[in-house]
Amino acid sequence: RKVAMEQEREGIELRPGSEDEQDSDSTSGSEDSEDEERGNKRGGLKLPSIPGSYGTVTAEELKGLMDKEKSSLTIIDLRGKDSVGGSIVGSLAVPFEALESKLDVLVKDNENKKIVFCCMWGQLRSPEAALQFIQRTPSRDPKTTCVLAGGIRDFVSLYHTNKEAVKGFDGGCWTDDFIHIHDTEGMTPRKK
């Protein structure tokens, strides 16, 4: 309760837990009814509202989509200075830092397309971008908004020799394990 009061003072929007939690713990009683009226099921904290989830595609699945559904597919490359050394053919470069200013246009231009967000590893920028996109398109099927699992690193490691999949590949920007030079800056090389 103390944490909830502190969060309310700070203006944090809270909501009840998932529908599954609510359905699995439905009991009758005045205390539960009071909690539900306050949106505070079982007296616990409500969580910040999170939009529906996004889908994921592997490098192989993305290549298949590129081969078969190119006209109904948009690939957004969210990398910034780590974009040198190779990118996915046909992808749009929208550095993550510029995403907010371009999001409305992306939503409008991709209303009926599958959109795949990509960053180097597929763990930070692309999931955040997908969630921001979904927030702007709540009626959109979440499976049509995806993140490239394993990121561009996985895609480039598999398809760097395929000029129909990867453009501008520069092996000097990647280690033998396909770690981008941007990710190795400041690291001490291991002794072999």
Short mmCIF file of N, CA and C in Angstrom, two decimals:
data_model
loop_
_atom_site.label_atom_id
_atom_site.label_comp_id
_atom_site.label_asym_id
_atom_site.label_seq_id
_atom_site.Cartn_x
_atom_site.Cartn_y
_atom_site.Cartn_z
N ARG A 1 0.82 -1.20 0.00
CA ARG A 1 0.00 0.00 0.00
C ARG A 1 0.86 1.26 0.00
N LYS A 2 1.95 1.23 0.77
CA LYS A 2 2.83 2.40 0.85
C LYS A 2 3.43 2.70 -0.53
N VAL A 3 3.88 1.66 -1.23
CA VAL A 3 4.44 1.84 -2.58
C VAL A 3 3.38 2.39 -3.52
N ALA A 4 2.16 1.87 -3.42
CA ALA A 4 1.07 2.34 -4.28
C ALA A 4 0.80 3.81 -4.04
N MET A 5 0.80 4.23 -2.78
CA MET A 5 0.54 5.64 -2.48
C MET A 5 1.66 6.51 -3.03
N GLU A 6 2.92 6.03 -2.92
CA GLU A 6 4.04 6.80 -3.46
C GLU A 6 3.93 6.91 -4.98
N GLN A 7 3.55 5.83 -5.66
CA GLN A 7 3.41 5.86 -7.11
C GLN A 7 2.28 6.78 -7.53
N GLU A 8 1.17 6.77 -6.77
CA GLU A 8 0.06 7.67 -7.10
C GLU A 8 0.49 9.13 -6.95
N ARG A 9 1.28 9.44 -5.92
CA ARG A 9 1.78 10.80 -5.75
C ARG A 9 2.66 11.22 -6.91
N GLU A 10 3.43 10.25 -7.45
CA GLU A 10 4.33 10.55 -8.55
C GLU A 10 3.61 10.54 -9.89
N GLY A 11 2.33 10.24 -9.91
CA GLY A 11 1.54 10.28 -11.14
C GLY A 11 1.72 9.08 -12.03
N ILE A 12 2.14 7.94 -11.48
CA ILE A 12 2.31 6.73 -12.28
C ILE A 12 0.95 6.10 -12.48
N GLU A 13 0.61 5.83 -13.77
CA GLU A 13 -0.67 5.22 -14.08
C GLU A 13 -0.57 3.72 -13.81
N LEU A 14 -1.53 3.20 -13.08
CA LEU A 14 -1.52 1.80 -12.72
C LEU A 14 -2.78 1.13 -13.24
N ARG A 15 -2.70 -0.18 -13.45
CA ARG A 15 -3.88 -0.94 -13.86
C ARG A 15 -3.84 -2.31 -13.25
N PRO A 16 -4.98 -3.02 -13.22
CA PRO A 16 -5.00 -4.36 -12.64
C PRO A 16 -4.12 -5.32 -13.42
N GLY A 17 -3.83 -6.49 -12.81
CA GLY A 17 -3.05 -7.51 -13.49
C GLY A 17 -3.79 -8.06 -14.69
N SER A 18 -3.24 -9.09 -15.32
CA SER A 18 -3.81 -9.64 -16.54
C SER A 18 -5.17 -10.27 -16.28
N GLU A 19 -5.92 -10.44 -17.36
CA GLU A 19 -7.25 -11.06 -17.24
C GLU A 19 -7.13 -12.47 -16.68
N ASP A 20 -6.07 -13.19 -17.03
CA ASP A 20 -5.88 -14.54 -16.52
C ASP A 20 -5.81 -14.54 -15.00
N GLU A 21 -5.06 -13.60 -14.44
CA GLU A 21 -4.96 -13.51 -12.98
C GLU A 21 -6.32 -13.20 -12.38
N GLN A 22 -7.06 -12.30 -13.02
CA GLN A 22 -8.35 -11.91 -12.49
C GLN A 22 -9.33 -13.08 -12.54
N ASP A 23 -9.34 -13.83 -13.66
CA ASP A 23 -10.26 -14.95 -13.79
C ASP A 23 -9.92 -16.09 -12.84
N SER A 24 -8.62 -16.36 -12.64
CA SER A 24 -8.24 -17.50 -11.82
C SER A 24 -8.43 -17.23 -10.33
N ASP A 25 -8.64 -15.99 -9.94
CA ASP A 25 -8.75 -15.67 -8.53
C ASP A 25 -10.08 -14.98 -8.22
N SER A 26 -11.12 -15.35 -8.95
CA SER A 26 -12.39 -14.66 -8.72
C SER A 26 -13.11 -15.31 -7.55
N THR A 27 -13.18 -14.56 -6.46
CA THR A 27 -13.91 -14.99 -5.28
C THR A 27 -14.90 -13.90 -4.97
N SER A 28 -15.92 -14.26 -4.25
CA SER A 28 -16.89 -13.22 -3.92
C SER A 28 -16.62 -12.73 -2.51
N GLY A 29 -16.97 -11.50 -2.27
CA GLY A 29 -16.76 -10.92 -0.96
C GLY A 29 -16.65 -9.43 -1.09
N SER A 30 -17.01 -8.75 -0.03
CA SER A 30 -17.04 -7.30 -0.10
C SER A 30 -15.65 -6.71 -0.25
N GLU A 31 -14.62 -7.33 0.36
CA GLU A 31 -13.26 -6.78 0.24
C GLU A 31 -12.78 -6.85 -1.21
N ASP A 32 -13.03 -8.01 -1.89
CA ASP A 32 -12.65 -8.13 -3.30
C ASP A 32 -13.42 -7.14 -4.15
N SER A 33 -14.70 -6.95 -3.87
CA SER A 33 -15.51 -6.01 -4.65
C SER A 33 -14.98 -4.60 -4.50
N GLU A 34 -14.62 -4.22 -3.27
CA GLU A 34 -14.07 -2.89 -3.05
C GLU A 34 -12.76 -2.72 -3.81
N ASP A 35 -11.90 -3.76 -3.76
CA ASP A 35 -10.63 -3.69 -4.48
C ASP A 35 -10.86 -3.56 -5.98
N GLU A 36 -11.83 -4.32 -6.51
CA GLU A 36 -12.10 -4.25 -7.94
C GLU A 36 -12.60 -2.87 -8.32
N GLU A 37 -13.45 -2.27 -7.50
CA GLU A 37 -13.94 -0.92 -7.79
C GLU A 37 -12.79 0.07 -7.84
N ARG A 38 -11.80 -0.13 -6.99
CA ARG A 38 -10.64 0.76 -7.01
C ARG A 38 -9.64 0.32 -8.08
N GLY A 39 -9.92 -0.80 -8.79
CA GLY A 39 -9.00 -1.31 -9.79
C GLY A 39 -7.76 -1.91 -9.16
N ASN A 40 -7.94 -2.49 -8.00
CA ASN A 40 -6.80 -2.96 -7.23
C ASN A 40 -7.07 -4.39 -6.78
N LYS A 41 -7.15 -5.32 -7.73
CA LYS A 41 -7.50 -6.70 -7.46
C LYS A 41 -6.63 -7.31 -6.36
N ARG A 42 -7.25 -7.98 -5.40
CA ARG A 42 -6.60 -8.65 -4.27
C ARG A 42 -5.75 -7.67 -3.44
N GLY A 43 -6.03 -6.39 -3.54
CA GLY A 43 -5.30 -5.43 -2.74
C GLY A 43 -3.88 -5.20 -3.24
N GLY A 44 -3.49 -5.82 -4.36
CA GLY A 44 -2.13 -5.67 -4.88
C GLY A 44 -2.00 -4.44 -5.77
N LEU A 45 -0.80 -4.16 -6.17
CA LEU A 45 -0.54 -3.01 -7.05
C LEU A 45 -1.05 -3.29 -8.46
N LYS A 46 -1.50 -2.27 -9.09
CA LYS A 46 -1.83 -2.35 -10.50
C LYS A 46 -0.56 -2.03 -11.27
N LEU A 47 -0.40 -2.65 -12.42
CA LEU A 47 0.80 -2.45 -13.22
C LEU A 47 0.57 -1.39 -14.28
N PRO A 48 1.65 -0.74 -14.75
CA PRO A 48 1.49 0.22 -15.84
C PRO A 48 0.85 -0.46 -17.04
N SER A 49 0.04 0.27 -17.76
CA SER A 49 -0.62 -0.27 -18.94
C SER A 49 0.41 -0.54 -20.04
N ILE A 50 0.44 -1.76 -20.51
CA ILE A 50 1.38 -2.17 -21.56
C ILE A 50 0.56 -2.59 -22.76
N PRO A 51 0.93 -2.10 -23.97
CA PRO A 51 0.17 -2.47 -25.15
C PRO A 51 0.33 -3.95 -25.47
N GLY A 52 -0.51 -4.45 -26.37
CA GLY A 52 -0.41 -5.84 -26.79
C GLY A 52 0.98 -6.17 -27.27
N SER A 53 1.29 -7.42 -27.28
CA SER A 53 2.64 -7.86 -27.63
C SER A 53 2.87 -7.82 -29.14
N TYR A 54 4.12 -7.98 -29.52
CA TYR A 54 4.52 -8.02 -30.91
C TYR A 54 4.94 -9.44 -31.25
N GLY A 55 5.05 -9.71 -32.53
CA GLY A 55 5.52 -11.01 -32.97
C GLY A 55 7.04 -10.99 -33.14
N THR A 56 7.60 -12.14 -33.41
CA THR A 56 9.02 -12.22 -33.72
C THR A 56 9.19 -13.03 -35.00
N VAL A 57 10.24 -12.73 -35.73
CA VAL A 57 10.62 -13.52 -36.89
C VAL A 57 12.11 -13.82 -36.79
N THR A 58 12.50 -14.98 -37.21
CA THR A 58 13.92 -15.33 -37.24
C THR A 58 14.52 -14.78 -38.53
N ALA A 59 15.83 -14.84 -38.63
CA ALA A 59 16.50 -14.39 -39.85
C ALA A 59 16.00 -15.20 -41.05
N GLU A 60 15.84 -16.50 -40.88
CA GLU A 60 15.37 -17.35 -41.97
C GLU A 60 13.94 -17.00 -42.38
N GLU A 61 13.09 -16.75 -41.39
CA GLU A 61 11.70 -16.37 -41.70
C GLU A 61 11.65 -15.02 -42.41
N LEU A 62 12.47 -14.08 -41.97
CA LEU A 62 12.50 -12.77 -42.63
C LEU A 62 12.95 -12.91 -44.07
N LYS A 63 13.96 -13.72 -44.32
CA LYS A 63 14.43 -13.93 -45.69
C LYS A 63 13.31 -14.52 -46.53
N GLY A 64 12.55 -15.44 -45.97
CA GLY A 64 11.41 -16.02 -46.69
C GLY A 64 10.36 -14.97 -47.01
N LEU A 65 10.07 -14.09 -46.06
CA LEU A 65 9.11 -13.00 -46.29
C LEU A 65 9.63 -12.06 -47.38
N MET A 66 10.93 -11.79 -47.37
CA MET A 66 11.53 -10.92 -48.38
C MET A 66 11.38 -11.54 -49.77
N ASP A 67 11.51 -12.85 -49.86
CA ASP A 67 11.40 -13.55 -51.14
C ASP A 67 9.97 -13.64 -51.64
N LYS A 68 9.02 -13.83 -50.72
CA LYS A 68 7.64 -14.12 -51.13
C LYS A 68 6.66 -12.96 -50.95
N GLU A 69 6.88 -12.08 -49.98
CA GLU A 69 5.90 -11.06 -49.65
C GLU A 69 6.50 -9.65 -49.62
N LYS A 70 7.46 -9.40 -50.50
CA LYS A 70 8.21 -8.14 -50.47
C LYS A 70 7.30 -6.91 -50.51
N SER A 71 6.24 -6.94 -51.31
CA SER A 71 5.39 -5.75 -51.46
C SER A 71 4.53 -5.47 -50.23
N SER A 72 4.34 -6.48 -49.37
CA SER A 72 3.52 -6.27 -48.17
C SER A 72 4.36 -6.29 -46.90
N LEU A 73 5.65 -5.94 -47.05
CA LEU A 73 6.60 -6.01 -45.94
C LEU A 73 7.40 -4.72 -45.84
N THR A 74 7.56 -4.22 -44.62
CA THR A 74 8.44 -3.09 -44.36
C THR A 74 9.42 -3.50 -43.27
N ILE A 75 10.70 -3.27 -43.54
CA ILE A 75 11.76 -3.59 -42.57
C ILE A 75 12.36 -2.27 -42.11
N ILE A 76 12.34 -2.04 -40.81
CA ILE A 76 12.88 -0.80 -40.24
C ILE A 76 14.17 -1.12 -39.49
N ASP A 77 15.28 -0.53 -39.96
CA ASP A 77 16.59 -0.70 -39.34
C ASP A 77 16.80 0.45 -38.37
N LEU A 78 16.82 0.16 -37.09
CA LEU A 78 16.88 1.16 -36.04
C LEU A 78 18.30 1.51 -35.59
N ARG A 79 19.28 0.94 -36.25
CA ARG A 79 20.66 1.20 -35.82
C ARG A 79 21.08 2.62 -36.18
N GLY A 80 22.04 3.10 -35.45
CA GLY A 80 22.62 4.42 -35.71
C GLY A 80 24.02 4.24 -36.24
N LYS A 81 25.01 4.61 -35.42
CA LYS A 81 26.39 4.51 -35.88
C LYS A 81 26.85 3.06 -36.03
N ASP A 82 26.10 2.13 -35.51
CA ASP A 82 26.44 0.72 -35.67
C ASP A 82 25.86 0.12 -36.95
N SER A 83 25.40 0.98 -37.87
CA SER A 83 24.81 0.47 -39.11
C SER A 83 25.82 0.26 -40.23
N VAL A 84 27.06 0.67 -40.04
CA VAL A 84 28.06 0.47 -41.08
C VAL A 84 28.42 -1.01 -41.18
N GLY A 85 28.76 -1.44 -42.37
CA GLY A 85 29.22 -2.81 -42.55
C GLY A 85 28.20 -3.78 -43.08
N GLY A 86 26.99 -3.33 -43.34
CA GLY A 86 25.98 -4.20 -43.93
C GLY A 86 24.61 -3.95 -43.38
N SER A 87 23.63 -3.99 -44.27
CA SER A 87 22.23 -3.82 -43.86
C SER A 87 21.35 -4.73 -44.71
N ILE A 88 20.12 -4.88 -44.28
CA ILE A 88 19.18 -5.75 -44.96
C ILE A 88 18.66 -5.03 -46.20
N VAL A 89 18.72 -5.70 -47.35
CA VAL A 89 18.25 -5.12 -48.61
C VAL A 89 16.79 -4.70 -48.46
N GLY A 90 16.50 -3.48 -48.87
CA GLY A 90 15.14 -2.96 -48.83
C GLY A 90 14.71 -2.38 -47.50
N SER A 91 15.60 -2.42 -46.51
CA SER A 91 15.22 -1.87 -45.20
C SER A 91 15.27 -0.35 -45.22
N LEU A 92 14.45 0.24 -44.36
CA LEU A 92 14.43 1.69 -44.18
C LEU A 92 15.28 2.03 -42.96
N ALA A 93 16.22 2.94 -43.11
CA ALA A 93 17.06 3.34 -41.98
C ALA A 93 16.33 4.43 -41.19
N VAL A 94 15.92 4.08 -39.99
CA VAL A 94 15.29 5.03 -39.07
C VAL A 94 15.98 4.85 -37.72
N PRO A 95 17.07 5.59 -37.49
CA PRO A 95 17.77 5.43 -36.21
C PRO A 95 16.79 5.57 -35.04
N PHE A 96 16.97 4.75 -34.03
CA PHE A 96 16.05 4.73 -32.90
C PHE A 96 15.83 6.13 -32.32
N GLU A 97 16.87 6.93 -32.30
CA GLU A 97 16.76 8.29 -31.75
C GLU A 97 15.78 9.15 -32.54
N ALA A 98 15.54 8.82 -33.81
CA ALA A 98 14.63 9.59 -34.66
C ALA A 98 13.24 8.96 -34.76
N LEU A 99 13.05 7.82 -34.14
CA LEU A 99 11.80 7.08 -34.29
C LEU A 99 10.58 7.89 -33.90
N GLU A 100 10.62 8.54 -32.75
CA GLU A 100 9.45 9.28 -32.26
C GLU A 100 8.94 10.27 -33.30
N SER A 101 9.85 10.97 -33.96
CA SER A 101 9.43 11.98 -34.93
C SER A 101 8.92 11.37 -36.23
N LYS A 102 9.20 10.11 -36.48
CA LYS A 102 8.78 9.46 -37.73
C LYS A 102 7.68 8.43 -37.53
N LEU A 103 7.28 8.20 -36.31
CA LEU A 103 6.34 7.13 -36.00
C LEU A 103 4.98 7.31 -36.67
N ASP A 104 4.44 8.52 -36.64
CA ASP A 104 3.12 8.73 -37.26
C ASP A 104 3.15 8.42 -38.76
N VAL A 105 4.22 8.79 -39.44
CA VAL A 105 4.35 8.50 -40.87
C VAL A 105 4.49 6.99 -41.09
N LEU A 106 5.27 6.33 -40.25
CA LEU A 106 5.41 4.88 -40.37
C LEU A 106 4.08 4.17 -40.18
N VAL A 107 3.31 4.63 -39.21
CA VAL A 107 1.99 4.04 -38.97
C VAL A 107 1.11 4.22 -40.21
N LYS A 108 1.05 5.43 -40.74
CA LYS A 108 0.21 5.73 -41.90
C LYS A 108 0.65 4.94 -43.14
N ASP A 109 1.95 4.89 -43.39
CA ASP A 109 2.47 4.24 -44.60
C ASP A 109 2.44 2.72 -44.53
N ASN A 110 2.27 2.15 -43.36
CA ASN A 110 2.33 0.70 -43.22
C ASN A 110 1.07 0.09 -42.64
N GLU A 111 -0.04 0.76 -42.90
CA GLU A 111 -1.32 0.33 -42.34
C GLU A 111 -1.65 -1.11 -42.69
N ASN A 112 -1.39 -1.53 -43.92
CA ASN A 112 -1.75 -2.88 -44.36
C ASN A 112 -0.54 -3.75 -44.65
N LYS A 113 0.58 -3.43 -44.02
CA LYS A 113 1.80 -4.20 -44.25
C LYS A 113 2.30 -4.83 -42.96
N LYS A 114 3.03 -5.90 -43.12
CA LYS A 114 3.76 -6.47 -41.97
C LYS A 114 4.98 -5.58 -41.79
N ILE A 115 5.27 -5.21 -40.55
CA ILE A 115 6.42 -4.36 -40.27
C ILE A 115 7.35 -5.10 -39.32
N VAL A 116 8.63 -5.12 -39.67
CA VAL A 116 9.64 -5.81 -38.86
C VAL A 116 10.67 -4.79 -38.41
N PHE A 117 10.81 -4.64 -37.11
CA PHE A 117 11.79 -3.74 -36.53
C PHE A 117 13.07 -4.52 -36.24
N CYS A 118 14.21 -3.92 -36.61
CA CYS A 118 15.50 -4.58 -36.45
C CYS A 118 16.49 -3.66 -35.77
N CYS A 119 17.27 -4.21 -34.87
CA CYS A 119 18.42 -3.52 -34.30
C CYS A 119 19.56 -4.54 -34.32
N MET A 120 20.70 -4.21 -33.76
CA MET A 120 21.84 -5.11 -33.87
C MET A 120 21.57 -6.48 -33.25
N TRP A 121 21.02 -6.52 -32.05
CA TRP A 121 20.84 -7.78 -31.34
C TRP A 121 19.38 -8.20 -31.19
N GLY A 122 18.44 -7.32 -31.50
CA GLY A 122 17.02 -7.65 -31.36
C GLY A 122 16.54 -7.69 -29.93
N GLN A 123 17.23 -6.97 -29.03
CA GLN A 123 16.89 -7.06 -27.62
C GLN A 123 16.47 -5.74 -26.98
N LEU A 124 16.88 -4.61 -27.52
CA LEU A 124 16.56 -3.35 -26.86
C LEU A 124 15.76 -2.42 -27.76
N ARG A 125 16.40 -1.92 -28.80
CA ARG A 125 15.76 -0.90 -29.63
C ARG A 125 14.56 -1.44 -30.40
N SER A 126 14.69 -2.61 -31.00
CA SER A 126 13.57 -3.11 -31.81
C SER A 126 12.34 -3.49 -30.97
N PRO A 127 12.47 -4.14 -29.81
CA PRO A 127 11.27 -4.38 -29.01
C PRO A 127 10.61 -3.07 -28.55
N GLU A 128 11.41 -2.10 -28.16
CA GLU A 128 10.86 -0.81 -27.74
C GLU A 128 10.13 -0.13 -28.90
N ALA A 129 10.73 -0.16 -30.08
CA ALA A 129 10.09 0.45 -31.26
C ALA A 129 8.79 -0.26 -31.59
N ALA A 130 8.78 -1.59 -31.52
CA ALA A 130 7.56 -2.35 -31.80
C ALA A 130 6.45 -1.98 -30.82
N LEU A 131 6.78 -1.85 -29.56
CA LEU A 131 5.78 -1.47 -28.56
C LEU A 131 5.26 -0.05 -28.82
N GLN A 132 6.14 0.87 -29.18
CA GLN A 132 5.70 2.23 -29.50
C GLN A 132 4.77 2.22 -30.71
N PHE A 133 5.11 1.42 -31.71
CA PHE A 133 4.28 1.31 -32.92
C PHE A 133 2.90 0.76 -32.57
N ILE A 134 2.87 -0.28 -31.74
CA ILE A 134 1.60 -0.89 -31.34
C ILE A 134 0.75 0.08 -30.53
N GLN A 135 1.39 0.91 -29.71
CA GLN A 135 0.63 1.90 -28.94
C GLN A 135 -0.12 2.85 -29.87
N ARG A 136 0.46 3.15 -31.01
CA ARG A 136 -0.18 4.06 -31.97
C ARG A 136 -1.20 3.35 -32.84
N THR A 137 -1.20 2.02 -32.84
CA THR A 137 -2.10 1.24 -33.70
C THR A 137 -2.79 0.15 -32.90
N PRO A 138 -3.60 0.52 -31.89
CA PRO A 138 -4.17 -0.49 -30.99
C PRO A 138 -5.09 -1.51 -31.68
N SER A 139 -5.70 -1.17 -32.82
CA SER A 139 -6.61 -2.11 -33.48
C SER A 139 -5.87 -3.03 -34.44
N ARG A 140 -4.59 -2.82 -34.65
CA ARG A 140 -3.78 -3.62 -35.56
C ARG A 140 -3.52 -5.00 -34.96
N ASP A 141 -3.52 -6.02 -35.81
CA ASP A 141 -3.19 -7.37 -35.37
C ASP A 141 -1.73 -7.38 -34.90
N PRO A 142 -1.47 -7.68 -33.63
CA PRO A 142 -0.10 -7.62 -33.11
C PRO A 142 0.89 -8.51 -33.87
N LYS A 143 0.39 -9.56 -34.51
CA LYS A 143 1.28 -10.46 -35.24
C LYS A 143 1.85 -9.81 -36.50
N THR A 144 1.30 -8.68 -36.91
CA THR A 144 1.82 -7.98 -38.08
C THR A 144 2.88 -6.95 -37.72
N THR A 145 3.17 -6.82 -36.44
CA THR A 145 4.25 -5.95 -35.96
C THR A 145 5.26 -6.88 -35.29
N CYS A 146 6.46 -6.94 -35.87
CA CYS A 146 7.43 -7.95 -35.43
C CYS A 146 8.80 -7.35 -35.12
N VAL A 147 9.56 -8.15 -34.42
CA VAL A 147 10.95 -7.86 -34.10
C VAL A 147 11.78 -8.99 -34.70
N LEU A 148 12.92 -8.64 -35.28
CA LEU A 148 13.83 -9.66 -35.81
C LEU A 148 14.59 -10.30 -34.65
N ALA A 149 14.25 -11.54 -34.34
CA ALA A 149 14.90 -12.27 -33.25
C ALA A 149 16.37 -12.48 -33.61
N GLY A 150 17.25 -12.16 -32.69
CA GLY A 150 18.68 -12.29 -32.95
C GLY A 150 19.26 -11.08 -33.67
N GLY A 151 18.38 -10.19 -34.10
CA GLY A 151 18.79 -8.94 -34.69
C GLY A 151 19.49 -9.07 -36.04
N ILE A 152 19.99 -7.93 -36.48
CA ILE A 152 20.67 -7.86 -37.77
C ILE A 152 21.95 -8.69 -37.72
N ARG A 153 22.53 -8.82 -36.56
CA ARG A 153 23.72 -9.66 -36.41
C ARG A 153 23.46 -11.07 -36.93
N ASP A 154 22.36 -11.69 -36.51
CA ASP A 154 22.03 -13.04 -36.98
C ASP A 154 21.77 -13.05 -38.48
N PHE A 155 21.05 -12.05 -38.96
CA PHE A 155 20.72 -12.00 -40.38
C PHE A 155 22.00 -11.88 -41.21
N VAL A 156 22.88 -10.96 -40.83
CA VAL A 156 24.13 -10.75 -41.57
C VAL A 156 25.02 -11.99 -41.49
N SER A 157 25.07 -12.63 -40.33
CA SER A 157 25.92 -13.82 -40.20
C SER A 157 25.47 -14.93 -41.15
N LEU A 158 24.17 -15.04 -41.40
CA LEU A 158 23.64 -16.07 -42.29
C LEU A 158 23.71 -15.68 -43.76
N TYR A 159 23.48 -14.41 -44.07
CA TYR A 159 23.26 -14.01 -45.46
C TYR A 159 24.27 -12.99 -45.99
N HIS A 160 25.41 -12.79 -45.32
CA HIS A 160 26.36 -11.76 -45.75
C HIS A 160 26.89 -11.97 -47.17
N THR A 161 26.88 -13.19 -47.67
CA THR A 161 27.36 -13.45 -49.03
C THR A 161 26.24 -13.34 -50.08
N ASN A 162 25.01 -13.16 -49.63
CA ASN A 162 23.86 -13.07 -50.53
C ASN A 162 23.52 -11.60 -50.78
N LYS A 163 23.88 -11.09 -51.94
CA LYS A 163 23.66 -9.68 -52.27
C LYS A 163 22.19 -9.32 -52.42
N GLU A 164 21.31 -10.32 -52.52
CA GLU A 164 19.87 -10.05 -52.55
C GLU A 164 19.29 -9.92 -51.14
N ALA A 165 20.10 -10.23 -50.14
CA ALA A 165 19.64 -10.16 -48.75
C ALA A 165 20.37 -9.08 -47.96
N VAL A 166 21.68 -8.95 -48.17
CA VAL A 166 22.50 -7.99 -47.42
C VAL A 166 23.21 -7.07 -48.40
N LYS A 167 23.06 -5.77 -48.18
CA LYS A 167 23.76 -4.80 -49.03
C LYS A 167 24.87 -4.13 -48.23
N GLY A 168 25.95 -3.79 -48.92
CA GLY A 168 27.04 -3.06 -48.31
C GLY A 168 27.82 -3.83 -47.27
N PHE A 169 27.88 -5.16 -47.40
CA PHE A 169 28.61 -5.95 -46.40
C PHE A 169 30.09 -5.60 -46.44
N ASP A 170 30.66 -5.34 -45.28
CA ASP A 170 32.08 -5.07 -45.11
C ASP A 170 32.58 -5.95 -43.97
N GLY A 171 33.30 -7.01 -44.32
CA GLY A 171 33.80 -7.95 -43.33
C GLY A 171 34.71 -7.31 -42.29
N GLY A 172 35.30 -6.16 -42.62
CA GLY A 172 36.15 -5.46 -41.68
C GLY A 172 35.39 -4.86 -40.51
N CYS A 173 34.08 -4.82 -40.62
CA CYS A 173 33.24 -4.27 -39.53
C CYS A 173 32.73 -5.35 -38.59
N TRP A 174 33.12 -6.59 -38.85
CA TRP A 174 32.61 -7.71 -38.06
C TRP A 174 33.75 -8.61 -37.63
N THR A 175 33.65 -9.19 -36.44
CA THR A 175 34.63 -10.19 -36.00
C THR A 175 34.28 -11.52 -36.67
N ASP A 176 35.11 -12.52 -36.45
CA ASP A 176 34.83 -13.85 -37.00
C ASP A 176 33.52 -14.43 -36.47
N ASP A 177 33.12 -14.01 -35.26
CA ASP A 177 31.87 -14.47 -34.65
C ASP A 177 30.71 -13.54 -34.96
N PHE A 178 30.90 -12.62 -35.90
CA PHE A 178 29.91 -11.63 -36.30
C PHE A 178 29.45 -10.75 -35.14
N ILE A 179 30.43 -10.26 -34.41
CA ILE A 179 30.21 -9.20 -33.44
C ILE A 179 30.63 -7.93 -34.15
N HIS A 180 29.78 -6.92 -34.15
CA HIS A 180 30.07 -5.68 -34.87
C HIS A 180 31.17 -4.90 -34.15
N ILE A 181 32.01 -4.21 -34.92
CA ILE A 181 33.12 -3.45 -34.33
C ILE A 181 32.61 -2.42 -33.32
N HIS A 182 31.43 -1.89 -33.56
CA HIS A 182 30.86 -0.93 -32.62
C HIS A 182 30.71 -1.56 -31.23
N ASP A 183 30.38 -2.86 -31.19
CA ASP A 183 30.19 -3.55 -29.92
C ASP A 183 31.49 -4.00 -29.29
N THR A 184 32.59 -3.91 -30.02
CA THR A 184 33.88 -4.33 -29.47
C THR A 184 34.77 -3.16 -29.10
N GLU A 185 34.32 -1.94 -29.35
CA GLU A 185 35.13 -0.77 -29.03
C GLU A 185 35.45 -0.75 -27.54
N GLY A 186 36.73 -0.52 -27.25
CA GLY A 186 37.15 -0.42 -25.84
C GLY A 186 37.39 -1.77 -25.18
N MET A 187 37.16 -2.85 -25.91
CA MET A 187 37.39 -4.17 -25.32
C MET A 187 38.85 -4.59 -25.55
N THR A 188 39.40 -5.32 -24.62
CA THR A 188 40.74 -5.85 -24.77
C THR A 188 40.65 -7.18 -25.49
N PRO A 189 41.39 -7.34 -26.60
CA PRO A 189 41.32 -8.62 -27.32
C PRO A 189 41.78 -9.78 -26.44
N ARG A 190 41.14 -10.92 -26.60
CA ARG A 190 41.55 -12.10 -25.84
C ARG A 190 42.79 -12.70 -26.48
N LYS A 191 43.65 -13.26 -25.64
CA LYS A 191 44.84 -13.93 -26.15
C LYS A 191 44.43 -15.31 -26.65
N LYS A 192 44.95 -15.67 -27.82
CA LYS A 192 44.58 -16.97 -28.39
C LYS A 192 45.59 -18.02 -28.04
#
